[in-house]
Structure formats: structure tokens, C-alpha cells
PDB file of C-alpha atoms in Angstrom:
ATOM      1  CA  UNK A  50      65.949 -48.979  69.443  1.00 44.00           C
ATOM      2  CA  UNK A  51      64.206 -45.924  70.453  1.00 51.00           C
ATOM      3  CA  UNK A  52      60.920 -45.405  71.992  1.00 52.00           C
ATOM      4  CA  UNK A  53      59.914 -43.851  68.692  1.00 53.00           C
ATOM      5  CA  UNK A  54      61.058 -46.896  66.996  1.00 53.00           C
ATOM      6  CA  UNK A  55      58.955 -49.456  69.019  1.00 57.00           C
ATOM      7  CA  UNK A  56      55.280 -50.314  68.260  1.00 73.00           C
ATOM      8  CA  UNK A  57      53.062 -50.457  70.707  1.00 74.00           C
ATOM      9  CA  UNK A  58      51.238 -54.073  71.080  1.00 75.00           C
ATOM     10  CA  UNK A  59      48.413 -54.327  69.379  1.00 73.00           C
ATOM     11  CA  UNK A  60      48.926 -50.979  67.077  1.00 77.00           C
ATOM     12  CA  UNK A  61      48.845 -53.465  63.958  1.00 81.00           C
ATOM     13  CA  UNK A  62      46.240 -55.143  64.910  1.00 89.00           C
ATOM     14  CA  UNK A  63      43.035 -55.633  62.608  1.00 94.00           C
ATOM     15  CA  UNK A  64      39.626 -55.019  63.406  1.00 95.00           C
ATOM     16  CA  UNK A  65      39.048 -58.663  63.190  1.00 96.00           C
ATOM     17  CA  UNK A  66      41.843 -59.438  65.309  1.00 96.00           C
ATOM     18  CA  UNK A  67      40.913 -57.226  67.945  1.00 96.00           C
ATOM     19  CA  UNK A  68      37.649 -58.696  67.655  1.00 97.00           C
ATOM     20  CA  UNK A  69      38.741 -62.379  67.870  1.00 97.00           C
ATOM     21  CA  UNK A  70      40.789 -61.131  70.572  1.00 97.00           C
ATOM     22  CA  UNK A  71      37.548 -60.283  72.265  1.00 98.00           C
ATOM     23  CA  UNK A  72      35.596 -63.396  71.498  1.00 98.00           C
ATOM     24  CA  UNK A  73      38.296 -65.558  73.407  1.00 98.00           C
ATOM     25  CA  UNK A  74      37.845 -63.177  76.235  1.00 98.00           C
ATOM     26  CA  UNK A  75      34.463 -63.373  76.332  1.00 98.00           C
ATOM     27  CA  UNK A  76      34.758 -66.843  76.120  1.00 98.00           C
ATOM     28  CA  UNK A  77      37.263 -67.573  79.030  1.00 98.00           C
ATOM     29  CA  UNK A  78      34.870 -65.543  80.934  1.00 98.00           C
ATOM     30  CA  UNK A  79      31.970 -67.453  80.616  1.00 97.00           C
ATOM     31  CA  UNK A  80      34.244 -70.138  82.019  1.00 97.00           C
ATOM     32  CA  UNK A  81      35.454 -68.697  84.826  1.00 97.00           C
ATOM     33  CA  UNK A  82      31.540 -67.718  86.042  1.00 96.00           C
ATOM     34  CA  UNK A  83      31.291 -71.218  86.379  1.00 96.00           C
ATOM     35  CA  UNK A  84      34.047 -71.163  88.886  1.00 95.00           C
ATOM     36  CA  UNK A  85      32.392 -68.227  91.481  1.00 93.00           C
ATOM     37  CA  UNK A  86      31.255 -69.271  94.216  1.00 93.00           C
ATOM     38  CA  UNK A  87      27.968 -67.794  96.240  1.00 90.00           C
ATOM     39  CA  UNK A  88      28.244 -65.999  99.259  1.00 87.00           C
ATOM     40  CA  UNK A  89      32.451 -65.703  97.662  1.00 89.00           C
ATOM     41  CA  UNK A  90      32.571 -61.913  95.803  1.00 87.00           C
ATOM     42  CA  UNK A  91      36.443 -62.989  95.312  1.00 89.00           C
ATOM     43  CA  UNK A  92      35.976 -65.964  93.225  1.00 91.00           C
ATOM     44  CA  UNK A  93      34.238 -63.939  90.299  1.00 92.00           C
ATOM     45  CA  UNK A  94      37.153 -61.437  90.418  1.00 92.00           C
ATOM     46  CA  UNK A  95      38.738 -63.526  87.432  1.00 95.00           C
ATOM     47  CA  UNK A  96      34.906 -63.510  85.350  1.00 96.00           C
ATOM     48  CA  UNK A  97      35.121 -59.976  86.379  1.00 95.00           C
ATOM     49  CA  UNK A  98      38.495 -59.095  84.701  1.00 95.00           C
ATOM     50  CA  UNK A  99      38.265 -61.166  81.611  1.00 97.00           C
ATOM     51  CA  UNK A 100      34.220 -59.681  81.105  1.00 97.00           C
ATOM     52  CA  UNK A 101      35.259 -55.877  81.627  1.00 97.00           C
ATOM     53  CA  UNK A 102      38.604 -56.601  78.828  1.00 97.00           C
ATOM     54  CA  UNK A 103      36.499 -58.578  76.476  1.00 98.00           C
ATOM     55  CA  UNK A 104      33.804 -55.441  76.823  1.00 98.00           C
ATOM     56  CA  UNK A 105      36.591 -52.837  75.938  1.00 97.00           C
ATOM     57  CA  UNK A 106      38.029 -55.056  73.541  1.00 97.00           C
ATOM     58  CA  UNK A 107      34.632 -55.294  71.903  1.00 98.00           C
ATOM     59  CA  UNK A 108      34.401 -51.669  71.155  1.00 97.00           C
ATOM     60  CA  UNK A 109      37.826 -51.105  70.534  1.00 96.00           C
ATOM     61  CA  UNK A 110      37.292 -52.936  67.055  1.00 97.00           C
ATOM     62  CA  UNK A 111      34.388 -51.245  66.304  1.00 97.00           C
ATOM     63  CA  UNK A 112      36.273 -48.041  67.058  1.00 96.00           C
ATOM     64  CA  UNK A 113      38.904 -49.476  64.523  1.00 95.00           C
ATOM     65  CA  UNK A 114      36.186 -51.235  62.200  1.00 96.00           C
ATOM     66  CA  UNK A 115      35.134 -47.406  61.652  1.00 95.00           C
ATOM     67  CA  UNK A 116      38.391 -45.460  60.910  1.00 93.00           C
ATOM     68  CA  UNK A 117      39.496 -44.065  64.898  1.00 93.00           C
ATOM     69  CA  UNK A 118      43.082 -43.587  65.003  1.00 89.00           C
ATOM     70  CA  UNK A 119      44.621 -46.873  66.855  1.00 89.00           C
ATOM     71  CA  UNK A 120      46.975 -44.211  68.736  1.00 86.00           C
ATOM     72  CA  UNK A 121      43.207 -42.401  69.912  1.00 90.00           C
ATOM     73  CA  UNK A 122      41.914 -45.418  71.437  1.00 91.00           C
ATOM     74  CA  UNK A 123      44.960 -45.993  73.378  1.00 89.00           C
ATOM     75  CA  UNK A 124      45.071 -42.628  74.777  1.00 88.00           C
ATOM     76  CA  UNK A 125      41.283 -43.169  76.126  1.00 90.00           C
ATOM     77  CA  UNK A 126      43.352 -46.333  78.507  1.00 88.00           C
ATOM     78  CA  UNK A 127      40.877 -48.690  79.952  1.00 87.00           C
ATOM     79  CA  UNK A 128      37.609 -45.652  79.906  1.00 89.00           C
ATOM     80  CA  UNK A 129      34.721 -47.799  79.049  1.00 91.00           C
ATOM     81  CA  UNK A 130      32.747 -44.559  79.265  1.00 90.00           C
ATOM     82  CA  UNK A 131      34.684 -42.825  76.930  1.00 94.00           C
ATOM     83  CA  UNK A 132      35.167 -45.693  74.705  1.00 94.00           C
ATOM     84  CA  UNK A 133      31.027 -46.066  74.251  1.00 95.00           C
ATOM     85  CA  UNK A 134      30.142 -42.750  73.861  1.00 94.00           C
ATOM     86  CA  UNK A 135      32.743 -42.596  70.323  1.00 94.00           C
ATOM     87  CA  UNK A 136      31.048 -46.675  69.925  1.00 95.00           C
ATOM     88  CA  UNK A 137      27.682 -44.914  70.156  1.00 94.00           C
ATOM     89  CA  UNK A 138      29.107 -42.378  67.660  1.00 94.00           C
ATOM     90  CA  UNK A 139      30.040 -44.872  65.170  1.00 93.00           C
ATOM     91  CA  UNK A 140      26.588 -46.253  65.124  1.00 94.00           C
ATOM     92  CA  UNK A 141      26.550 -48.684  68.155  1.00 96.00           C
ATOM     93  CA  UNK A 142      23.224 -48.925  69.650  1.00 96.00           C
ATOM     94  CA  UNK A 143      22.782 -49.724  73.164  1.00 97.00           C
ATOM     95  CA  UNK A 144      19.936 -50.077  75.266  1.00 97.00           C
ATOM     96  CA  UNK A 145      19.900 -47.242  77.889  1.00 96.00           C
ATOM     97  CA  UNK A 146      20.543 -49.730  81.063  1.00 96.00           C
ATOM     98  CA  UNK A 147      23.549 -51.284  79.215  1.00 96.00           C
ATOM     99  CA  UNK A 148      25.091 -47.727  77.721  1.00 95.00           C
ATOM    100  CA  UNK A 149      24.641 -46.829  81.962  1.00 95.00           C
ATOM    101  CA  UNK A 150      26.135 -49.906  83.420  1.00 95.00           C
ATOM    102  CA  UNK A 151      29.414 -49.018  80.947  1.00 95.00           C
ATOM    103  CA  UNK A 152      29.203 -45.383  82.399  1.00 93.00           C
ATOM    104  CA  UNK A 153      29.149 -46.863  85.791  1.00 92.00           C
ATOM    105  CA  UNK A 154      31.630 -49.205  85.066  1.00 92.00           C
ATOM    106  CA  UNK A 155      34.256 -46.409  84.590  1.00 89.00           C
ATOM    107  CA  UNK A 156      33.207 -44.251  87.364  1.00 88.00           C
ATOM    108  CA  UNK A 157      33.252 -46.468  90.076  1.00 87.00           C
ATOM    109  CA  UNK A 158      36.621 -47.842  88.607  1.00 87.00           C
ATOM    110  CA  UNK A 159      35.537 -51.326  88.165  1.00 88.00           C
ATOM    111  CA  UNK A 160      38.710 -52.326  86.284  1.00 84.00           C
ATOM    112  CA  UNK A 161      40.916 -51.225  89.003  1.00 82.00           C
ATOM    113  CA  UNK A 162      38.631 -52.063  91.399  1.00 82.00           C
ATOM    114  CA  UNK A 163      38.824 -55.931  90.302  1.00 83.00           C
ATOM    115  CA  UNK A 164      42.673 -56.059  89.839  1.00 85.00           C
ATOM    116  CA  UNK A 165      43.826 -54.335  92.362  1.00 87.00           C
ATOM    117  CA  UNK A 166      41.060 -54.042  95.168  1.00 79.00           C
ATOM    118  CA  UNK A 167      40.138 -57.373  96.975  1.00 81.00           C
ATOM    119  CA  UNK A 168      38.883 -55.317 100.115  1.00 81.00           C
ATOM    120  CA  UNK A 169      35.808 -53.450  97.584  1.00 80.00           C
ATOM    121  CA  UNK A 170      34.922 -57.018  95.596  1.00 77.00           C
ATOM    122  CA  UNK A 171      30.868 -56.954  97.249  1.00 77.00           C
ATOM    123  CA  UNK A 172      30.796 -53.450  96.201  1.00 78.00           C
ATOM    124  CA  UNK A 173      31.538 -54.066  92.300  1.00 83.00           C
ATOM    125  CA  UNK A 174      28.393 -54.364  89.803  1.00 87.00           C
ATOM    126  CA  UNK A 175      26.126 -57.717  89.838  1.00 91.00           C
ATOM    127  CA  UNK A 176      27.405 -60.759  88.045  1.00 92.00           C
ATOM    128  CA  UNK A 177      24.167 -60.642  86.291  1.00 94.00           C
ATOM    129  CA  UNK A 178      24.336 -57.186  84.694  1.00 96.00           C
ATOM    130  CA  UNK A 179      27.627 -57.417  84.025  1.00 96.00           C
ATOM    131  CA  UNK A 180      27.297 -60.889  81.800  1.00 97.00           C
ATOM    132  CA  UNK A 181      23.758 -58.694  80.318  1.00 97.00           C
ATOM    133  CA  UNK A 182      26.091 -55.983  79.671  1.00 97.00           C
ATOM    134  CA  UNK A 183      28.737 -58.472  77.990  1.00 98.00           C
ATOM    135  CA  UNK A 184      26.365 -60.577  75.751  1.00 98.00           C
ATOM    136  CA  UNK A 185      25.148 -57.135  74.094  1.00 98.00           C
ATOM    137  CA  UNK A 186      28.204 -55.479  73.924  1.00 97.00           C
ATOM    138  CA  UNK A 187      29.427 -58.865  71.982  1.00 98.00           C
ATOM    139  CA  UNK A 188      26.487 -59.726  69.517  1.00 97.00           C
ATOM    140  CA  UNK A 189      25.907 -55.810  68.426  1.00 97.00           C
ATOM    141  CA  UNK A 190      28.968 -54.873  67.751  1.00 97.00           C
ATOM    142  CA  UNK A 191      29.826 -58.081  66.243  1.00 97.00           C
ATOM    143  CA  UNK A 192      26.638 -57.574  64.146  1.00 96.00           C
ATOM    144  CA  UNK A 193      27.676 -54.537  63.618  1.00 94.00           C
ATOM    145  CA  UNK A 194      30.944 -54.904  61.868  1.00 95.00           C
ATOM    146  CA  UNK A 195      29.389 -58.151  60.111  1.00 93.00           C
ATOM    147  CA  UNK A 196      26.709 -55.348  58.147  1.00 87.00           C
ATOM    148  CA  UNK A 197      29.315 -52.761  57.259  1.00 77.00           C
ATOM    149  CA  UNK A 198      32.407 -53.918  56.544  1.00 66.00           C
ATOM    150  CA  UNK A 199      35.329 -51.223  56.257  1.00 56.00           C
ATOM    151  CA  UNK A 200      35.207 -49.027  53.067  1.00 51.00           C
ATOM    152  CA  UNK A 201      38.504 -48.254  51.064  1.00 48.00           C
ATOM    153  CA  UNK A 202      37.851 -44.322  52.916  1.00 51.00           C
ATOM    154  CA  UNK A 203      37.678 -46.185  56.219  1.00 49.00           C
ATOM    155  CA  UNK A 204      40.809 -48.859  55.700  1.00 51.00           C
ATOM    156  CA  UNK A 205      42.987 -45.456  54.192  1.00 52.00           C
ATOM    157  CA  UNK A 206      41.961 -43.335  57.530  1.00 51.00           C
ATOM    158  CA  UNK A 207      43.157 -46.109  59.802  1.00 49.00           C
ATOM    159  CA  UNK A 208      46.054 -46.208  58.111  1.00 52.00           C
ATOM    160  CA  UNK A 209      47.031 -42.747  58.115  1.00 52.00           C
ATOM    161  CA  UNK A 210      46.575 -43.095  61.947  1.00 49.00           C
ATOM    162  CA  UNK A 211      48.857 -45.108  62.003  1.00 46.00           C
ATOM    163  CA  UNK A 212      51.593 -43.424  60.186  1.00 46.00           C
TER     164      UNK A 212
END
């Protein structure tokens, strides 16, 4: 099987599973707050993660809820800056401190930061703005998709995208 030949996970996918996807993210997150401990920047490393991948996951299916290419998105990686300003685009409305945070959040590399970079965990974003950011990500764009669901224009663009 050739490269050509294989899909890429998740290049199927549905808006709604990509947003399910994201509610079980945003879920196991909430659970692993519980587990940080104060005075411990480590032990929020895992909220961290699972926050910042439920976030992009989030506005990856309203990127697909509205028509964007699957194959697009991909190519944007994990750019949570890039990814909101086409959200914002496609009729996501953010409050200005939230659309910043998800600015900052790509220029000071928290993704990699949290995977790979135990030595800069104090200098990453507070716990609290980062669950603020989360919750409004989650219930807007959920909203959102809930108010317009995909026309037979939007359903017939994805797919070509995909073709």
C-alpha cells in the first residue's frame, strides 16, 4: 500500500465525531485538574495536554462543521492561532482575552512546551485561563454547530476536500 493509498487518521471523521472527540477530552481534563498539585507546575502537565487537544479539537469541527478541506486543517498541525483566526472566520465569536490567550498559546509553543518541556512547566499559561479559555472554546462552538447545522453546499464542499 502506498502512501497515496493510506488515509490519514481522522480524514473521515465527522464533524460530530471530531466534536465528541473533543468533549471526552475536555472531559478527561477536567479530571486530571483535580489531580495538580499546588506549588507542583508538573502535575497539571497532563490537564495541560488534554485542555490544549480538546481546544484544537474544538475548532477543528467547526472548521469541518463549515466546509474547510479536512487535508487544510491538517496542514495548519497543532496552530491554535491559525486554527481561530479561520474559527473566527466561520462565525466563531470569542471574547478578545480568550481569542489572545489562543494566540499566545501558539506563540509561546504551549503544546510543545507541555509534552516535551518539563524544565519551562511555571512558565506555561495559568490553570485558570486556560480552563476559561477551554469552557468557551467548548460551549460556543458547540452552540455553534447546534444553530447551523451543515447545508447540502457545505456537506458537498467537505467532500470534495476530501477527494
Amino acid at each position: 500500500m502506498t502512501n497515496e493509498e493510506r488515509k490519514y487518521p481522522g480524514e473521515l471523521a465527522s464533524p460530530r465525531q471530531v466534536h465528541e472527540l473533543a468533549e471526552e477530552y475536555r472531559k478527561a481534563a477536567s479530571l486530571l485538574l483535580q489531580l495538580g498539585r499546588p506549588g507542583k507546575p508538573l502535575t497539571r502537565a497532563p490537564f495541560r495536554l488534554s485542555a490544549i487537544h480538546a481546544i484544537e479539537l474544538y475548532l477543528t469541527a467547526l472548521l469541518l462543521h463549515r466546509g474547510h478541506n479536512p487535508n487544510q486543517i491538517r496542514k495548519m498541525q497543532h496552530d491554535l492561532s491559525k486554527r481561530t483566526e479561520q474559527a473566527l472566520e466561520a462565525g466563531l465569536r470569542l471574547r478578545a482575552k480568550t481569542a489572545k490567550h489562543l494566540q499566545s498559546l501558539s506563540q509561546n509553543r504551549e503544546y510543545l512546551v507541555t509534552r516535551y518541556g518539563p524544565e519551562l512547566a511555571a512558565t506555561a499559561s495559568q490553570i485558570n485561563r486556560l480552563t476559561a479559555t477551554l469552557e468557551e472554546v467548548a460551549v460556543k462552538v458547540t452552540v455553534l454547530m447546534a444553530l447551523s447545522p451543515q447545508t447540502p453546499q457545505q456537506v458537498a464542499t467537505a467532500a470534495a476536500g476530501k477527494a
